[in-house]
Short mmCIF file of C-alpha atoms and ligand atoms in Angstrom, two decimals:
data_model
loop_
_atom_site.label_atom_id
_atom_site.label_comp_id
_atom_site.label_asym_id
_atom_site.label_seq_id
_atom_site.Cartn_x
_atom_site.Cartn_y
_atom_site.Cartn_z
CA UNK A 1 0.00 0.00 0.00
CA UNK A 2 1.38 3.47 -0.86
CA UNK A 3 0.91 6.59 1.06
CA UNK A 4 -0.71 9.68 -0.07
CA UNK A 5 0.26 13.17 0.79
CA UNK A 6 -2.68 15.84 0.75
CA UNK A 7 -0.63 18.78 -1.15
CA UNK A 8 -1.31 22.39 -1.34
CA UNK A 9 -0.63 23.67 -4.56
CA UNK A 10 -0.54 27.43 -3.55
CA UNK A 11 -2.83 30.35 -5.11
CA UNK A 12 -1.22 30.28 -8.76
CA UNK A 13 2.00 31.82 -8.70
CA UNK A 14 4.15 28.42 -9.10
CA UNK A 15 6.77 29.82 -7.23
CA UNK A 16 4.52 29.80 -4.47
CA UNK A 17 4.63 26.17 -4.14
CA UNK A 18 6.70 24.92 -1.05
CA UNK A 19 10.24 22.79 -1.69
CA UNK A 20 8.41 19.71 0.03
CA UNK A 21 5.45 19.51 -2.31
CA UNK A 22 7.66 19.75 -5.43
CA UNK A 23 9.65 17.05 -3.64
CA UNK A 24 6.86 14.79 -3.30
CA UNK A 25 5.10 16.12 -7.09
CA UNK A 26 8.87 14.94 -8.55
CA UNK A 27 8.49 11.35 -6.57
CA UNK A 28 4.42 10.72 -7.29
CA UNK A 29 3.54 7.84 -9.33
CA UNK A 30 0.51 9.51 -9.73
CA UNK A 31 -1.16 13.13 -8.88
CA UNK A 32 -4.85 13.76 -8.35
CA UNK A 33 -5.42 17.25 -8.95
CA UNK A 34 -7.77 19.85 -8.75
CA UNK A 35 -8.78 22.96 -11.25
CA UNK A 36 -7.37 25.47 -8.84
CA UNK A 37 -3.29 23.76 -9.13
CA UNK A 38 -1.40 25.60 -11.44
CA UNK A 39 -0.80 22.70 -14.36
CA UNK A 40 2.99 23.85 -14.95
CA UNK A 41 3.26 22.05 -11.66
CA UNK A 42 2.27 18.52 -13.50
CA UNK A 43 5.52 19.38 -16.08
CA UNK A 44 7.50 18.80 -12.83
CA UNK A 45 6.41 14.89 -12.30
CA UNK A 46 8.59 11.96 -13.74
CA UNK A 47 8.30 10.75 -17.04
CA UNK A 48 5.37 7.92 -16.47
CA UNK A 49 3.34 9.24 -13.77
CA UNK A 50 -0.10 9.07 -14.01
CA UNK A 51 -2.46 12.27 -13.73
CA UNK A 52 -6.05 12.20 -13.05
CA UNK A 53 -7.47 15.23 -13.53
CA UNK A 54 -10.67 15.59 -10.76
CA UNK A 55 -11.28 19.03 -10.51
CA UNK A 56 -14.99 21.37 -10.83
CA UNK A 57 -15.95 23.69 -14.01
CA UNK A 58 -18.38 26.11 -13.37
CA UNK A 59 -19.71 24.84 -9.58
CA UNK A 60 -20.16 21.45 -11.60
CA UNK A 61 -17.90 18.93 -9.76
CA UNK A 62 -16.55 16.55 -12.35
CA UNK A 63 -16.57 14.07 -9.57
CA UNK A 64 -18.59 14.04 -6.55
CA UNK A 65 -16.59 14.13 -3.58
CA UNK A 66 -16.90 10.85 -2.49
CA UNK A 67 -15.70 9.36 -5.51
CA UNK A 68 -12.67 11.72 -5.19
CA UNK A 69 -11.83 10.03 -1.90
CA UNK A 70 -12.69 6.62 -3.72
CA UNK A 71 -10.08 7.23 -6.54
CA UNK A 72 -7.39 8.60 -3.97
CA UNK A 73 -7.90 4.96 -1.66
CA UNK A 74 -7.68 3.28 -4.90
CA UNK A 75 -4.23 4.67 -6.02
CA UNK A 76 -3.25 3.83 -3.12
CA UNK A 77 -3.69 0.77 -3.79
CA UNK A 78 -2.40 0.60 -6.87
CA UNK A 79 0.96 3.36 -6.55
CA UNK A 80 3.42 3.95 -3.29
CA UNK A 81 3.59 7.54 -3.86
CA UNK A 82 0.22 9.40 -4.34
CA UNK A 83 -0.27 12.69 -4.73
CA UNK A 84 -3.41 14.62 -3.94
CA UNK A 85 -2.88 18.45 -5.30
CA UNK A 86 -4.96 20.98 -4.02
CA UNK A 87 -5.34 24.80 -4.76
CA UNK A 88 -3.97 26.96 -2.11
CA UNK A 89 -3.97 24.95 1.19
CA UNK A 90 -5.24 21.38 1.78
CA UNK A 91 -6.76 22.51 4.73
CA UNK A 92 -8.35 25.70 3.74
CA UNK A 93 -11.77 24.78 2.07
CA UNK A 94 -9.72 22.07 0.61
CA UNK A 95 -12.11 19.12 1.94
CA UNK A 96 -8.30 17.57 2.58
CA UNK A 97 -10.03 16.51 6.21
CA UNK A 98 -12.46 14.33 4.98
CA UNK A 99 -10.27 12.69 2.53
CA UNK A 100 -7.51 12.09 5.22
CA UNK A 101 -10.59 10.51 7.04
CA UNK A 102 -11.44 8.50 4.15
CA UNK A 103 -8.01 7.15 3.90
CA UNK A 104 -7.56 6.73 7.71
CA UNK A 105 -10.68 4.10 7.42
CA UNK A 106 -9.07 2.27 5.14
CA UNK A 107 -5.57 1.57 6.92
CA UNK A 108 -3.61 4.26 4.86
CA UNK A 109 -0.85 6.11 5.58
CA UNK A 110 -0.98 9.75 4.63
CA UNK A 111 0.55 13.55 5.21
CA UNK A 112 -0.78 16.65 4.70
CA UNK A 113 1.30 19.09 3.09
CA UNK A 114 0.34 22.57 4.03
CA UNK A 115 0.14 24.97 0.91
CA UNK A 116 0.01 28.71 0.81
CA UNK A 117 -3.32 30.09 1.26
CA UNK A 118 -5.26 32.11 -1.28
CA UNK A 119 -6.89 33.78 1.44
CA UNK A 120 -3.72 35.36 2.47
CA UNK A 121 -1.27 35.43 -0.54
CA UNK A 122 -4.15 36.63 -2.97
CA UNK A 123 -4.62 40.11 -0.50
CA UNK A 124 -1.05 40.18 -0.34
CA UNK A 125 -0.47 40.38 -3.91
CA UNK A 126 -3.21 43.02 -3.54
CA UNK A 127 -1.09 44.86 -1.91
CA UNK A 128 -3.46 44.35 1.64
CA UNK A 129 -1.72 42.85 4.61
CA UNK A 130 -4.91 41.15 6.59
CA UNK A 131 -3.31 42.15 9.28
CA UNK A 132 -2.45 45.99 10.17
CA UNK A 133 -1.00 47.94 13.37
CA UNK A 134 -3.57 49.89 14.45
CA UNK A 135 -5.89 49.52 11.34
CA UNK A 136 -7.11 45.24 12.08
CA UNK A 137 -6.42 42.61 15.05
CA UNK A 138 -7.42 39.75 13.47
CA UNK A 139 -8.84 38.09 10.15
CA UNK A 140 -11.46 35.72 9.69
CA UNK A 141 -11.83 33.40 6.46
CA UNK A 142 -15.37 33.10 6.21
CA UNK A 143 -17.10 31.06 3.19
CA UNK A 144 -19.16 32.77 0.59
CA UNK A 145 -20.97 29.75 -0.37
CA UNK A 146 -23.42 29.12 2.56
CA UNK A 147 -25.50 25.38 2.28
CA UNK A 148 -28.72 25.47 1.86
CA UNK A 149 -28.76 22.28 3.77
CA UNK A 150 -30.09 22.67 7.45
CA UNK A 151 -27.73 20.06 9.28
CA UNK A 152 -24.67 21.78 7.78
CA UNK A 153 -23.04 24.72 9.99
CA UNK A 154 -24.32 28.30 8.53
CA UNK A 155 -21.95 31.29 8.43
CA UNK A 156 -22.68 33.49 11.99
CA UNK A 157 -23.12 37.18 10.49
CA UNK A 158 -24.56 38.69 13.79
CA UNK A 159 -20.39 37.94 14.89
CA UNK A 160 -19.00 39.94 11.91
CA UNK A 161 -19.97 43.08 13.71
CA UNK A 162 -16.39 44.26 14.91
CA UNK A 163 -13.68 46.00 12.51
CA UNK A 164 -11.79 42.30 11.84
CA UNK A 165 -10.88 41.76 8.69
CA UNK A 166 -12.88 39.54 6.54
CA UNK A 167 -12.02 37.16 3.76
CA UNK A 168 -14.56 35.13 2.16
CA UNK A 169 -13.60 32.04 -0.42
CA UNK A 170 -16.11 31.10 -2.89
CA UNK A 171 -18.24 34.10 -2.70
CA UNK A 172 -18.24 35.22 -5.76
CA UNK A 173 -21.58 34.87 -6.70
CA UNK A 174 -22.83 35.51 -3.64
CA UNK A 175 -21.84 38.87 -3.28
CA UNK A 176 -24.52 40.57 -3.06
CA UNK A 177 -25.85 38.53 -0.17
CA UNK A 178 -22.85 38.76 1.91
CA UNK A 179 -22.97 43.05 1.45
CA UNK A 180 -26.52 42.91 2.63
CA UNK A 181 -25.68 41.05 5.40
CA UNK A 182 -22.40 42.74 6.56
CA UNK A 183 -24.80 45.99 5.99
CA UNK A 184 -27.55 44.88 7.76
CA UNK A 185 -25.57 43.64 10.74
CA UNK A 186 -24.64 47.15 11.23
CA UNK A 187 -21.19 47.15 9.29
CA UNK A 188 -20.95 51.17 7.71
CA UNK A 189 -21.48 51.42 3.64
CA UNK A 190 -18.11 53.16 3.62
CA UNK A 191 -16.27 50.12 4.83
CA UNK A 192 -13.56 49.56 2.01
CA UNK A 193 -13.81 46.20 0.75
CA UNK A 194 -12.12 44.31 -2.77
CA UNK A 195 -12.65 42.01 -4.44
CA UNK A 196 -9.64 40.19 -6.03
CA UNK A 197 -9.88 37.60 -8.88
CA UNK A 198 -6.96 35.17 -10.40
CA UNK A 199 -4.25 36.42 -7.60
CA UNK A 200 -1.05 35.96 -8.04
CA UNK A 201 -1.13 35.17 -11.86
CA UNK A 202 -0.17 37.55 -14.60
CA UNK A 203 -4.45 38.16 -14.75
CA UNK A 204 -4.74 39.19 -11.41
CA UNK A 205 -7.73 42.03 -11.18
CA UNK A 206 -8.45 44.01 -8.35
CA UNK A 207 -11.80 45.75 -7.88
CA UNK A 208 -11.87 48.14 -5.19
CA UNK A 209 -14.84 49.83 -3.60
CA UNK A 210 -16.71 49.88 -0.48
CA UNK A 211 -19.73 48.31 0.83
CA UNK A 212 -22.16 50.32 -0.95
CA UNK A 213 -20.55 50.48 -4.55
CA UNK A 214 -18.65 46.98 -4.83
CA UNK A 215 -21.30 45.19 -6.11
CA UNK A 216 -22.60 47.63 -8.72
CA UNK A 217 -18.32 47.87 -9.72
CA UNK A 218 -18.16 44.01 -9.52
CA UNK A 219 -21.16 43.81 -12.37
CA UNK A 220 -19.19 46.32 -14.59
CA UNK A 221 -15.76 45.19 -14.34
CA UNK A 222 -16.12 41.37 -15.87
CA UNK A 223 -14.69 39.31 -12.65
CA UNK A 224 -13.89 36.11 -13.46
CA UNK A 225 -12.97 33.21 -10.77
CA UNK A 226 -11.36 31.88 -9.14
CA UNK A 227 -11.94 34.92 -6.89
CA UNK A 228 -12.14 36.59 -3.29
CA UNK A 229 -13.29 39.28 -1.42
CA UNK A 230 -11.91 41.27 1.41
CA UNK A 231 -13.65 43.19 3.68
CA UNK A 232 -11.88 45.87 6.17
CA UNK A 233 -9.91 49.10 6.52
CA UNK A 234 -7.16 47.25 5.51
CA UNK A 235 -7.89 47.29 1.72
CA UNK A 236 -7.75 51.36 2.38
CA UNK A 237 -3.88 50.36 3.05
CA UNK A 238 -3.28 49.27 -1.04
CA UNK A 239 -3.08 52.55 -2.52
CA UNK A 240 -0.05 52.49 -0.54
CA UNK A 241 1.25 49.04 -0.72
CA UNK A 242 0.64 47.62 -4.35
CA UNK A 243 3.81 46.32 -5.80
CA UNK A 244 2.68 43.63 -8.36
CA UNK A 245 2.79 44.84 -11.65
CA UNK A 246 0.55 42.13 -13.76
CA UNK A 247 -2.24 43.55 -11.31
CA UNK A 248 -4.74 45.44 -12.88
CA UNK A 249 -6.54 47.41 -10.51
CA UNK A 250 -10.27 48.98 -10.51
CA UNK A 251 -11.23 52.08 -8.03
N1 SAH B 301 -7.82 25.60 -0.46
C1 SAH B 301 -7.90 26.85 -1.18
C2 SAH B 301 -9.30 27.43 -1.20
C3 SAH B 301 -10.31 26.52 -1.88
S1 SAH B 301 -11.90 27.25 -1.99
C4 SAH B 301 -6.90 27.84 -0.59
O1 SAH B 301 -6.36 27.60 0.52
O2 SAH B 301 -6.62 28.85 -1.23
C5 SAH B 301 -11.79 28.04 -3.57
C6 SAH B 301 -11.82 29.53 -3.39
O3 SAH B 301 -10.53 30.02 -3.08
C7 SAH B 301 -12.21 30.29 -4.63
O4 SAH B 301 -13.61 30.34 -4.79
C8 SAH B 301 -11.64 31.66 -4.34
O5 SAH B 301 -12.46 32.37 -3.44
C9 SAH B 301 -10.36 31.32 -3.61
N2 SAH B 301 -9.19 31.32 -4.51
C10 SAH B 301 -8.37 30.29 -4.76
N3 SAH B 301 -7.37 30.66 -5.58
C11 SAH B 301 -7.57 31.97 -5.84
C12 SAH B 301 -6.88 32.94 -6.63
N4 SAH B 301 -5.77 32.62 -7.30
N5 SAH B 301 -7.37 34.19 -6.67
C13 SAH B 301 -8.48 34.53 -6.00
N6 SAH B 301 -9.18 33.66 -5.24
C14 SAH B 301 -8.72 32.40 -5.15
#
């Protein structure tokens, strides 16, 4: 039986990939990978090694997740060195948990292999440190997908009240929601907020408003995912701090 490691791919920028998941992508007899890995990271596996692509187009999933988890047990089987590539971090919205799970049922041996996180690289390459003297605390990674589905943990708005920082994944095409909400929980229009699609690749766009206007900016500026929003007086902080110069930025 082989052992799989649950690999974060990082955001996009390849060179955001850590030295022990290239190590491991170099060794795999086969890597399971999502939509969100940067492919030029498959051009670093050995001549031979098998790649199953697994990913979701549009929302769609290709594969449901279970079946994921079934064809990562089965490689396992089949390969000693698996590897399971994941955008950003395993960890993060990565669903790495409940295939680790999967694969601890079934008697196999696995590692995660922390990535770098969209949620934190993406603002960064923003030009937006999450984090601020004076400006933000702390930052919260919220999703922007809530499940309609009852038993399933919803997203707490009525705790979103103070001035953290807020980053939500997958929100997208929620947007609009999640502005009404931070609104109606009492966080002011003004607050700056951005929204930030294909970070750190040569298409990275910015979109930078504040409560009131980012959704009405978001409609006219053609945002395309993978993509995230921050919410915060830290995105006041980028008119400042941008440095990347594939950005192209929206006020
Ligand atoms: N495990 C991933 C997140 C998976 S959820 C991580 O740690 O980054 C997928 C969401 O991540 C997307 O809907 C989007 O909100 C965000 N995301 C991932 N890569 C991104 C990128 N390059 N630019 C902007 N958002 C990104």
């Amino acid at each position: 039986m082989g052992k799989v490691y649950l690999t974060g791919a990082g955001p996009g920028d390849i060179d955001l990939l850590t030295i022990k998941a290239l190590r491991v992508v170099r060794e795999a007899d086969v890597i399971i990978y999502d939509r969100l890995a940067n492919p030029e990271i498959l051009k670093e596996a050995k001549d031979g090694c098998e790649l199953i692509y697994v990913g979701k187009a549009d929302g769609r999933h290709i594969l449901p997740q279970d079946q994921i988890n079934e064809v990562i047990y089965q490689s396992a089987l089949k390969y000693d060195t698996v590897v399971r590539l994941k955008g950003g971090d395993p960890l993060v919205f990565g669903r790495g948990g409940e295939e680790a799970k999967y694969l601890k049922e079934r008697g196999i041996a696995y590692e995660f292999i922390p990535g770098v996180t969209s949620a934190i690289s993406v603002p960064a390459y923003a030009g937006i440190p999450v984090t601020h003297r004076g400006t933000s605390v702390s930052f919260r990674v919220v999703t922007g997908h809530e499940s309609r589905h009852k038993p399933q943990r919803q997203v707490d708005w009525e705790s979103m009240k103070s001035d953290e920082t807020l980053i939500f994944l997958m929100g997208l095409h929620n947007l609009t929601n999640i502005v009404n909400n931070l609104i109606r929980i009492g966080r002011s229009k003004d607050t700056p907020c951005a929204v930030i699609s294909k970070g750190t690749t040569p298409d990275q766009k910015s979109i930078v408003g504040t409560l009131s206007n980012i959704v009405s900016k978001v409609e006219h500026a053609k945002v395309e995912t993978p993509a995230l929003i921050v919410v915060g007086h830290v995105v006041a902080l980028k008119r400042d701090l941008e440095w990347f110069d594939q950005e192209t930025t929206i006020y």
